[in-house]
């Protein structure tokens, strides 16, 4: 699974959706309770579902397909509301079957253009 999040203290989620012309997978306001956890920041998230895959780029590419043409819009939102941009790759390893974990230049260049971080969450299931 992979997701892209726009994160900040408080910002208008509907404006982010309108500016990007993309429907988010999920949104949360700072202070919302999600799975017994109080959100410490506002977030707008575009996500894939969990999918069996042996290459993390298979999950990142659909996100890039929607976001790559939105560099100016993302930079504008980021600057106007002091936001952070984040790609997260969530990997669940079962039966010791590890995916290829490398980033193609496409994701590196896009993340650099919008000053986004890329994080990895790794879960080894027995």
CSV table of N, CA and C in Angstrom, one decimal:
chain,number,residue,atom,x,y,z
A,1,UNK,N,0.8,-1.2,0.0
A,1,UNK,CA,0.0,0.0,0.0
A,1,UNK,C,0.9,1.2,0.0
A,2,UNK,N,0.4,2.3,-0.7
A,2,UNK,CA,1.2,3.5,-0.6
A,2,UNK,C,0.1,4.6,-0.5
A,3,UNK,N,0.5,5.7,0.1
A,3,UNK,CA,-0.3,6.9,0.2
A,3,UNK,C,0.5,8.2,0.1
A,4,UNK,N,-0.2,9.2,-0.3
A,4,UNK,CA,0.3,10.6,-0.3
A,4,UNK,C,-0.5,11.4,0.6
A,5,UNK,N,0.1,12.1,1.5
A,5,UNK,CA,-0.7,13.0,2.4
A,5,UNK,C,-0.2,14.4,2.4
A,6,UNK,N,-1.2,15.3,2.5
A,6,UNK,CA,-0.9,16.7,2.8
A,6,UNK,C,-1.2,16.9,4.2
A,7,UNK,N,-0.3,17.4,5.0
A,7,UNK,CA,-0.4,17.5,6.4
A,7,UNK,C,-0.1,18.9,6.9
A,8,UNK,N,-0.9,19.4,7.9
A,8,UNK,CA,-0.7,20.7,8.5
A,8,UNK,C,-1.5,20.8,9.8
A,9,UNK,N,-1.3,21.9,10.4
A,9,UNK,CA,-2.0,22.2,11.7
A,9,UNK,C,-3.5,22.3,11.4
A,10,UNK,N,-3.9,23.3,10.7
A,10,UNK,CA,-5.3,23.4,10.3
A,10,UNK,C,-5.3,24.1,8.9
A,11,UNK,N,-6.0,23.5,8.0
A,11,UNK,CA,-6.1,24.0,6.7
A,11,UNK,C,-7.5,23.6,6.1
A,12,UNK,N,-8.0,24.3,5.1
A,12,UNK,CA,-9.3,23.9,4.5
A,12,UNK,C,-9.2,22.7,3.6
A,13,UNK,N,-9.7,21.6,4.0
A,13,UNK,CA,-9.6,20.4,3.2
A,13,UNK,C,-10.4,20.5,1.9
A,14,UNK,N,-11.5,21.2,1.9
A,14,UNK,CA,-12.3,21.3,0.7
A,14,UNK,C,-11.5,22.2,-0.3
A,15,UNK,N,-10.7,23.1,0.1
A,15,UNK,CA,-9.9,23.9,-0.8
A,15,UNK,C,-8.8,23.1,-1.4
A,16,UNK,N,-8.2,22.2,-0.6
A,16,UNK,CA,-7.2,21.3,-1.2
A,16,UNK,C,-7.8,20.4,-2.2
A,17,UNK,N,-9.0,19.9,-2.0
A,17,UNK,CA,-9.7,19.0,-2.9
A,17,UNK,C,-10.0,19.8,-4.2
A,18,UNK,N,-10.5,21.0,-4.0
A,18,UNK,CA,-10.9,21.8,-5.2
A,18,UNK,C,-9.6,22.2,-6.0
A,19,UNK,N,-8.6,22.6,-5.3
A,19,UNK,CA,-7.4,23.1,-6.0
A,19,UNK,C,-6.7,22.0,-6.8
A,20,UNK,N,-6.7,20.8,-6.2
A,20,UNK,CA,-6.1,19.6,-6.9
A,20,UNK,C,-7.0,19.0,-7.9
A,21,UNK,N,-8.3,19.2,-7.7
A,21,UNK,CA,-9.3,18.5,-8.5
A,21,UNK,C,-9.2,17.0,-8.5
A,22,UNK,N,-8.9,16.5,-7.2
A,22,UNK,CA,-8.7,15.1,-7.0
A,22,UNK,C,-9.5,14.8,-5.7
A,23,UNK,N,-10.3,13.7,-5.7
A,23,UNK,CA,-11.1,13.3,-4.5
A,23,UNK,C,-10.1,12.5,-3.6
A,24,UNK,N,-9.9,12.9,-2.4
A,24,UNK,CA,-9.1,12.2,-1.5
A,24,UNK,C,-9.7,10.9,-1.1
A,25,UNK,N,-8.8,9.9,-0.7
A,25,UNK,CA,-9.3,8.7,-0.1
A,25,UNK,C,-9.8,8.9,1.3
A,26,UNK,N,-9.2,9.8,2.0
A,26,UNK,CA,-9.6,10.1,3.4
A,26,UNK,C,-9.1,11.5,3.8
A,27,UNK,N,-9.8,12.1,4.7
A,27,UNK,CA,-9.4,13.4,5.3
A,27,UNK,C,-9.7,13.3,6.8
A,28,UNK,N,-9.0,14.1,7.6
A,28,UNK,CA,-9.2,14.2,9.0
A,28,UNK,C,-8.8,15.6,9.4
A,29,UNK,N,-9.6,16.1,10.3
A,29,UNK,CA,-9.3,17.4,10.9
A,29,UNK,C,-8.5,17.2,12.2
A,30,UNK,N,-7.6,18.1,12.6
A,30,UNK,CA,-6.9,18.1,13.8
A,30,UNK,C,-7.9,18.0,14.9
A,31,UNK,N,-7.7,17.0,15.8
A,31,UNK,CA,-8.6,16.8,17.0
A,31,UNK,C,-9.6,15.6,16.7
A,32,UNK,N,-9.8,15.2,15.5
A,32,UNK,CA,-10.6,14.0,15.2
A,32,UNK,C,-10.1,12.8,15.9
A,33,UNK,N,-11.0,11.9,16.3
A,33,UNK,CA,-10.6,10.6,16.9
A,33,UNK,C,-10.7,9.5,15.8
A,34,UNK,N,-9.6,8.8,15.5
A,34,UNK,CA,-9.6,7.8,14.5
A,34,UNK,C,-9.0,6.6,15.2
A,35,UNK,N,-9.7,5.5,15.3
A,35,UNK,CA,-9.3,4.2,15.9
A,35,UNK,C,-8.6,4.5,17.3
A,36,UNK,N,-9.4,5.2,18.1
A,36,UNK,CA,-8.9,5.5,19.5
A,36,UNK,C,-7.7,6.4,19.6
A,37,UNK,N,-7.4,7.1,18.5
A,37,UNK,CA,-6.2,8.0,18.4
A,37,UNK,C,-6.7,9.4,18.0
A,38,UNK,N,-6.3,10.4,18.8
A,38,UNK,CA,-6.7,11.8,18.4
A,38,UNK,C,-5.7,12.3,17.4
A,39,UNK,N,-6.2,12.8,16.3
A,39,UNK,CA,-5.3,13.3,15.3
A,39,UNK,C,-4.7,14.6,15.7
A,40,UNK,N,-3.4,14.7,15.6
A,40,UNK,CA,-2.6,15.9,16.0
A,40,UNK,C,-2.4,16.9,14.9
A,41,UNK,N,-2.9,16.6,13.7
A,41,UNK,CA,-2.8,17.5,12.6
A,41,UNK,C,-3.9,17.2,11.6
A,42,UNK,N,-4.2,18.1,10.7
A,42,UNK,CA,-5.2,17.9,9.7
A,42,UNK,C,-4.5,17.2,8.5
A,43,UNK,N,-5.2,16.3,7.9
A,43,UNK,CA,-4.6,15.6,6.8
A,43,UNK,C,-5.6,15.3,5.6
A,44,UNK,N,-5.0,15.4,4.4
A,44,UNK,CA,-5.7,15.1,3.2
A,44,UNK,C,-4.9,14.0,2.6
A,45,UNK,N,-5.5,12.8,2.3
A,45,UNK,CA,-4.7,11.6,1.9
A,45,UNK,C,-5.3,11.0,0.7
A,46,UNK,N,-4.4,10.6,-0.2
A,46,UNK,CA,-4.8,9.8,-1.4
A,46,UNK,C,-4.0,8.5,-1.3
A,47,UNK,N,-4.7,7.4,-1.4
A,47,UNK,CA,-4.2,6.1,-1.0
A,47,UNK,C,-4.5,5.0,-2.0
A,48,UNK,N,-3.6,4.0,-2.1
A,48,UNK,CA,-4.0,2.8,-2.8
A,48,UNK,C,-4.5,1.8,-1.7
A,49,UNK,N,-5.1,0.7,-2.1
A,49,UNK,CA,-5.4,-0.3,-1.1
A,49,UNK,C,-4.2,-1.2,-0.9
A,50,UNK,N,-4.3,-2.1,0.1
A,50,UNK,CA,-3.2,-3.1,0.2
A,50,UNK,C,-3.4,-4.0,-1.0
A,51,UNK,N,-2.2,-4.3,-1.6
A,51,UNK,CA,-2.2,-5.2,-2.8
A,51,UNK,C,-1.0,-6.1,-2.7
A,52,UNK,N,-1.2,-7.3,-3.2
A,52,UNK,CA,0.0,-8.2,-3.2
A,52,UNK,C,0.9,-7.8,-4.4
A,53,UNK,N,2.1,-7.5,-4.0
A,53,UNK,CA,3.0,-7.0,-5.0
A,53,UNK,C,4.5,-7.3,-4.6
A,54,UNK,N,5.3,-7.4,-5.6
A,54,UNK,CA,6.7,-7.6,-5.4
A,54,UNK,C,7.6,-6.4,-5.7
A,55,UNK,N,6.9,-5.3,-6.0
A,55,UNK,CA,7.6,-4.0,-6.3
A,55,UNK,C,6.8,-2.8,-5.8
A,56,UNK,N,7.4,-2.1,-4.9
A,56,UNK,CA,6.6,-1.0,-4.3
A,56,UNK,C,6.3,0.1,-5.4
A,57,UNK,N,6.9,0.2,-6.5
A,57,UNK,CA,6.6,1.1,-7.5
A,57,UNK,C,5.2,0.9,-8.1
A,58,UNK,N,4.7,-0.4,-8.0
A,58,UNK,CA,3.4,-0.7,-8.5
A,58,UNK,C,2.3,0.1,-7.7
A,59,UNK,N,2.6,0.4,-6.5
A,59,UNK,CA,1.7,1.2,-5.6
A,59,UNK,C,1.9,2.7,-5.8
A,60,UNK,N,3.1,3.1,-6.0
A,60,UNK,CA,3.4,4.5,-6.1
A,60,UNK,C,3.0,5.1,-7.5
A,61,UNK,N,3.1,4.3,-8.6
A,61,UNK,CA,2.7,4.8,-9.9
A,61,UNK,C,1.3,5.3,-10.0
A,62,UNK,N,0.3,4.7,-9.5
A,62,UNK,CA,-1.1,5.2,-9.6
A,62,UNK,C,-1.2,6.6,-8.8
A,63,UNK,N,-0.5,6.8,-7.8
A,63,UNK,CA,-0.5,8.0,-7.1
A,63,UNK,C,0.1,9.1,-7.9
A,64,UNK,N,1.3,8.8,-8.5
A,64,UNK,CA,2.0,9.7,-9.4
A,64,UNK,C,1.1,10.1,-10.6
A,65,UNK,N,0.4,9.1,-11.1
A,65,UNK,CA,-0.4,9.4,-12.3
A,65,UNK,C,-1.4,10.5,-12.0
A,66,UNK,N,-1.9,10.6,-10.8
A,66,UNK,CA,-2.9,11.6,-10.4
A,66,UNK,C,-2.2,12.9,-10.0
A,67,UNK,N,-1.0,12.8,-9.5
A,67,UNK,CA,-0.4,14.0,-8.9
A,67,UNK,C,0.6,14.7,-9.7
A,68,UNK,N,1.3,14.1,-10.6
A,68,UNK,CA,2.4,14.6,-11.3
A,68,UNK,C,2.1,16.0,-12.0
A,69,UNK,N,0.9,16.1,-12.5
A,69,UNK,CA,0.6,17.4,-13.2
A,69,UNK,C,0.2,18.5,-12.2
A,70,UNK,N,0.2,18.3,-10.9
A,70,UNK,CA,-0.3,19.2,-9.9
A,70,UNK,C,0.9,19.9,-9.1
A,71,UNK,N,2.1,19.9,-9.7
A,71,UNK,CA,3.2,20.5,-9.0
A,71,UNK,C,2.9,21.9,-8.5
A,72,UNK,N,2.4,22.8,-9.4
A,72,UNK,CA,2.2,24.2,-9.0
A,72,UNK,C,1.1,24.3,-7.9
A,73,UNK,N,0.0,23.5,-8.1
A,73,UNK,CA,-1.1,23.5,-7.1
A,73,UNK,C,-0.6,23.0,-5.7
A,74,UNK,N,0.2,22.0,-5.7
A,74,UNK,CA,0.7,21.5,-4.4
A,74,UNK,C,1.7,22.5,-3.8
A,75,UNK,N,2.5,23.1,-4.6
A,75,UNK,CA,3.4,24.1,-4.0
A,75,UNK,C,2.6,25.3,-3.5
A,76,UNK,N,1.6,25.7,-4.2
A,76,UNK,CA,0.7,26.8,-3.7
A,76,UNK,C,0.1,26.5,-2.4
A,77,UNK,N,-0.5,25.3,-2.3
A,77,UNK,CA,-1.2,24.9,-1.0
A,77,UNK,C,-0.1,24.8,0.1
A,78,UNK,N,1.0,24.2,-0.2
A,78,UNK,CA,2.1,24.1,0.8
A,78,UNK,C,2.5,25.5,1.3
A,79,UNK,N,2.7,26.4,0.4
A,79,UNK,CA,3.2,27.7,0.9
A,79,UNK,C,2.1,28.5,1.6
A,80,UNK,N,0.8,28.4,1.1
A,80,UNK,CA,-0.3,29.2,1.7
A,80,UNK,C,-0.6,28.8,3.1
A,81,UNK,N,-0.5,27.5,3.4
A,81,UNK,CA,-0.9,27.0,4.7
A,81,UNK,C,0.2,26.3,5.5
A,82,UNK,N,1.4,26.5,5.1
A,82,UNK,CA,2.6,25.9,5.8
A,82,UNK,C,2.4,24.4,6.0
A,83,UNK,N,2.2,23.7,4.9
A,83,UNK,CA,1.9,22.3,4.9
A,83,UNK,C,3.2,21.4,4.7
A,84,UNK,N,3.1,20.2,5.0
A,84,UNK,CA,4.1,19.2,4.7
A,84,UNK,C,3.5,18.2,3.8
A,85,UNK,N,4.3,17.6,2.9
A,85,UNK,CA,3.8,16.7,1.9
A,85,UNK,C,4.6,15.4,2.1
A,86,UNK,N,3.9,14.2,2.1
A,86,UNK,CA,4.5,13.0,2.4
A,86,UNK,C,4.0,11.8,1.6
A,87,UNK,N,5.0,11.0,1.1
A,87,UNK,CA,4.6,9.7,0.5
A,87,UNK,C,5.0,8.7,1.6
A,88,UNK,N,4.1,7.7,1.8
A,88,UNK,CA,4.3,6.6,2.7
A,88,UNK,C,4.1,5.3,2.0
A,89,UNK,N,5.1,4.4,2.1
A,89,UNK,CA,5.0,3.1,1.5
A,89,UNK,C,4.8,2.1,2.7
A,90,UNK,N,3.7,1.4,2.8
A,90,UNK,CA,3.5,0.5,3.9
A,90,UNK,C,3.7,-1.0,3.3
A,91,UNK,N,4.6,-1.7,3.9
A,91,UNK,CA,5.0,-3.0,3.4
A,91,UNK,C,4.7,-4.0,4.4
A,92,UNK,N,3.9,-5.0,4.1
A,92,UNK,CA,3.6,-6.2,4.9
A,92,UNK,C,4.3,-7.4,4.3
A,93,UNK,N,5.2,-8.0,5.1
A,93,UNK,CA,6.0,-9.1,4.6
A,93,UNK,C,5.4,-10.4,5.2
A,94,UNK,N,5.0,-11.3,4.3
A,94,UNK,CA,4.5,-12.6,4.7
A,94,UNK,C,5.3,-13.7,4.1
A,95,UNK,N,5.5,-14.8,4.9
A,95,UNK,CA,6.3,-15.9,4.4
A,95,UNK,C,7.7,-15.5,3.9
A,96,UNK,N,8.3,-14.5,4.5
A,96,UNK,CA,9.6,-14.0,4.2
A,96,UNK,C,9.7,-13.6,2.7
A,97,UNK,N,8.6,-13.2,2.0
A,97,UNK,CA,8.6,-12.8,0.7
A,97,UNK,C,8.7,-11.2,0.6
A,98,UNK,N,9.9,-10.8,0.4
A,98,UNK,CA,10.2,-9.3,0.4
A,98,UNK,C,10.0,-8.7,-1.0
A,99,UNK,N,9.4,-7.5,-1.0
A,99,UNK,CA,9.3,-6.9,-2.3
A,99,UNK,C,10.6,-6.1,-2.7
A,100,UNK,N,10.7,-5.8,-4.0
A,100,UNK,CA,11.8,-4.9,-4.4
A,100,UNK,C,11.6,-3.6,-3.8
A,101,UNK,N,12.6,-3.1,-3.1
A,101,UNK,CA,12.4,-1.8,-2.4
A,101,UNK,C,13.4,-0.8,-2.9
A,102,UNK,N,13.0,-0.1,-4.0
A,102,UNK,CA,13.8,0.9,-4.7
A,102,UNK,C,12.9,1.9,-5.2
A,103,UNK,N,13.4,3.1,-5.4
A,103,UNK,CA,12.5,4.2,-5.9
A,103,UNK,C,13.0,4.6,-7.3
A,104,UNK,N,12.1,4.6,-8.2
A,104,UNK,CA,12.4,5.0,-9.6
A,104,UNK,C,12.6,6.5,-9.6
A,105,UNK,N,13.4,7.0,-10.6
A,105,UNK,CA,13.6,8.4,-10.7
A,105,UNK,C,12.4,9.2,-10.8
A,106,UNK,N,11.3,8.7,-11.3
A,106,UNK,CA,10.0,9.4,-11.5
A,106,UNK,C,9.5,9.9,-10.1
A,107,UNK,N,9.5,9.0,-9.1
A,107,UNK,CA,9.1,9.4,-7.7
A,107,UNK,C,10.1,10.3,-7.1
A,108,UNK,N,11.4,10.0,-7.3
A,108,UNK,CA,12.4,10.9,-6.6
A,108,UNK,C,12.3,12.3,-7.2
A,109,UNK,N,12.2,12.4,-8.5
A,109,UNK,CA,12.1,13.8,-9.1
A,109,UNK,C,10.8,14.5,-8.7
A,110,UNK,N,9.7,13.8,-8.7
A,110,UNK,CA,8.4,14.4,-8.3
A,110,UNK,C,8.5,14.9,-6.8
A,111,UNK,N,8.9,14.0,-5.9
A,111,UNK,CA,9.0,14.3,-4.5
A,111,UNK,C,10.0,15.5,-4.3
A,112,UNK,N,11.0,15.5,-5.0
A,112,UNK,CA,12.0,16.7,-4.9
A,112,UNK,C,11.3,18.0,-5.4
A,113,UNK,N,10.6,17.9,-6.5
A,113,UNK,CA,9.9,19.1,-7.1
A,113,UNK,C,8.9,19.7,-6.1
A,114,UNK,N,8.3,18.9,-5.3
A,114,UNK,CA,7.3,19.4,-4.3
A,114,UNK,C,7.8,19.4,-2.9
A,115,UNK,N,9.1,19.1,-2.7
A,115,UNK,CA,9.7,19.1,-1.4
A,115,UNK,C,9.0,18.1,-0.5
A,116,UNK,N,8.6,16.9,-0.9
A,116,UNK,CA,7.9,15.9,-0.1
A,116,UNK,C,8.9,14.9,0.5
A,117,UNK,N,8.6,14.4,1.6
A,117,UNK,CA,9.4,13.3,2.2
A,117,UNK,C,8.8,12.0,1.7
A,118,UNK,N,9.6,10.9,1.8
A,118,UNK,CA,9.2,9.6,1.5
A,118,UNK,C,9.5,8.7,2.7
A,119,UNK,N,8.5,8.1,3.3
A,119,UNK,CA,8.7,7.2,4.5
A,119,UNK,C,8.3,5.8,4.1
A,120,UNK,N,8.8,4.9,4.9
A,120,UNK,CA,8.5,3.5,4.8
A,120,UNK,C,8.1,2.9,6.1
A,121,UNK,N,7.0,2.1,6.1
A,121,UNK,CA,6.5,1.4,7.3
A,121,UNK,C,6.6,-0.1,6.9
A,122,UNK,N,7.3,-0.8,7.7
A,122,UNK,CA,7.6,-2.2,7.4
A,122,UNK,C,7.0,-3.1,8.5
A,123,UNK,N,6.2,-4.1,8.1
A,123,UNK,CA,5.6,-5.0,9.1
A,123,UNK,C,5.9,-6.4,8.6
A,124,UNK,N,6.5,-7.2,9.5
A,124,UNK,CA,6.9,-8.6,9.2
A,124,UNK,C,5.9,-9.4,9.9
A,125,UNK,N,5.0,-10.1,9.1
A,125,UNK,CA,4.0,-11.0,9.7
A,125,UNK,C,4.5,-12.4,9.7
A,126,UNK,N,4.2,-13.1,10.8
A,126,UNK,CA,4.6,-14.5,10.8
A,126,UNK,C,3.7,-15.5,10.2
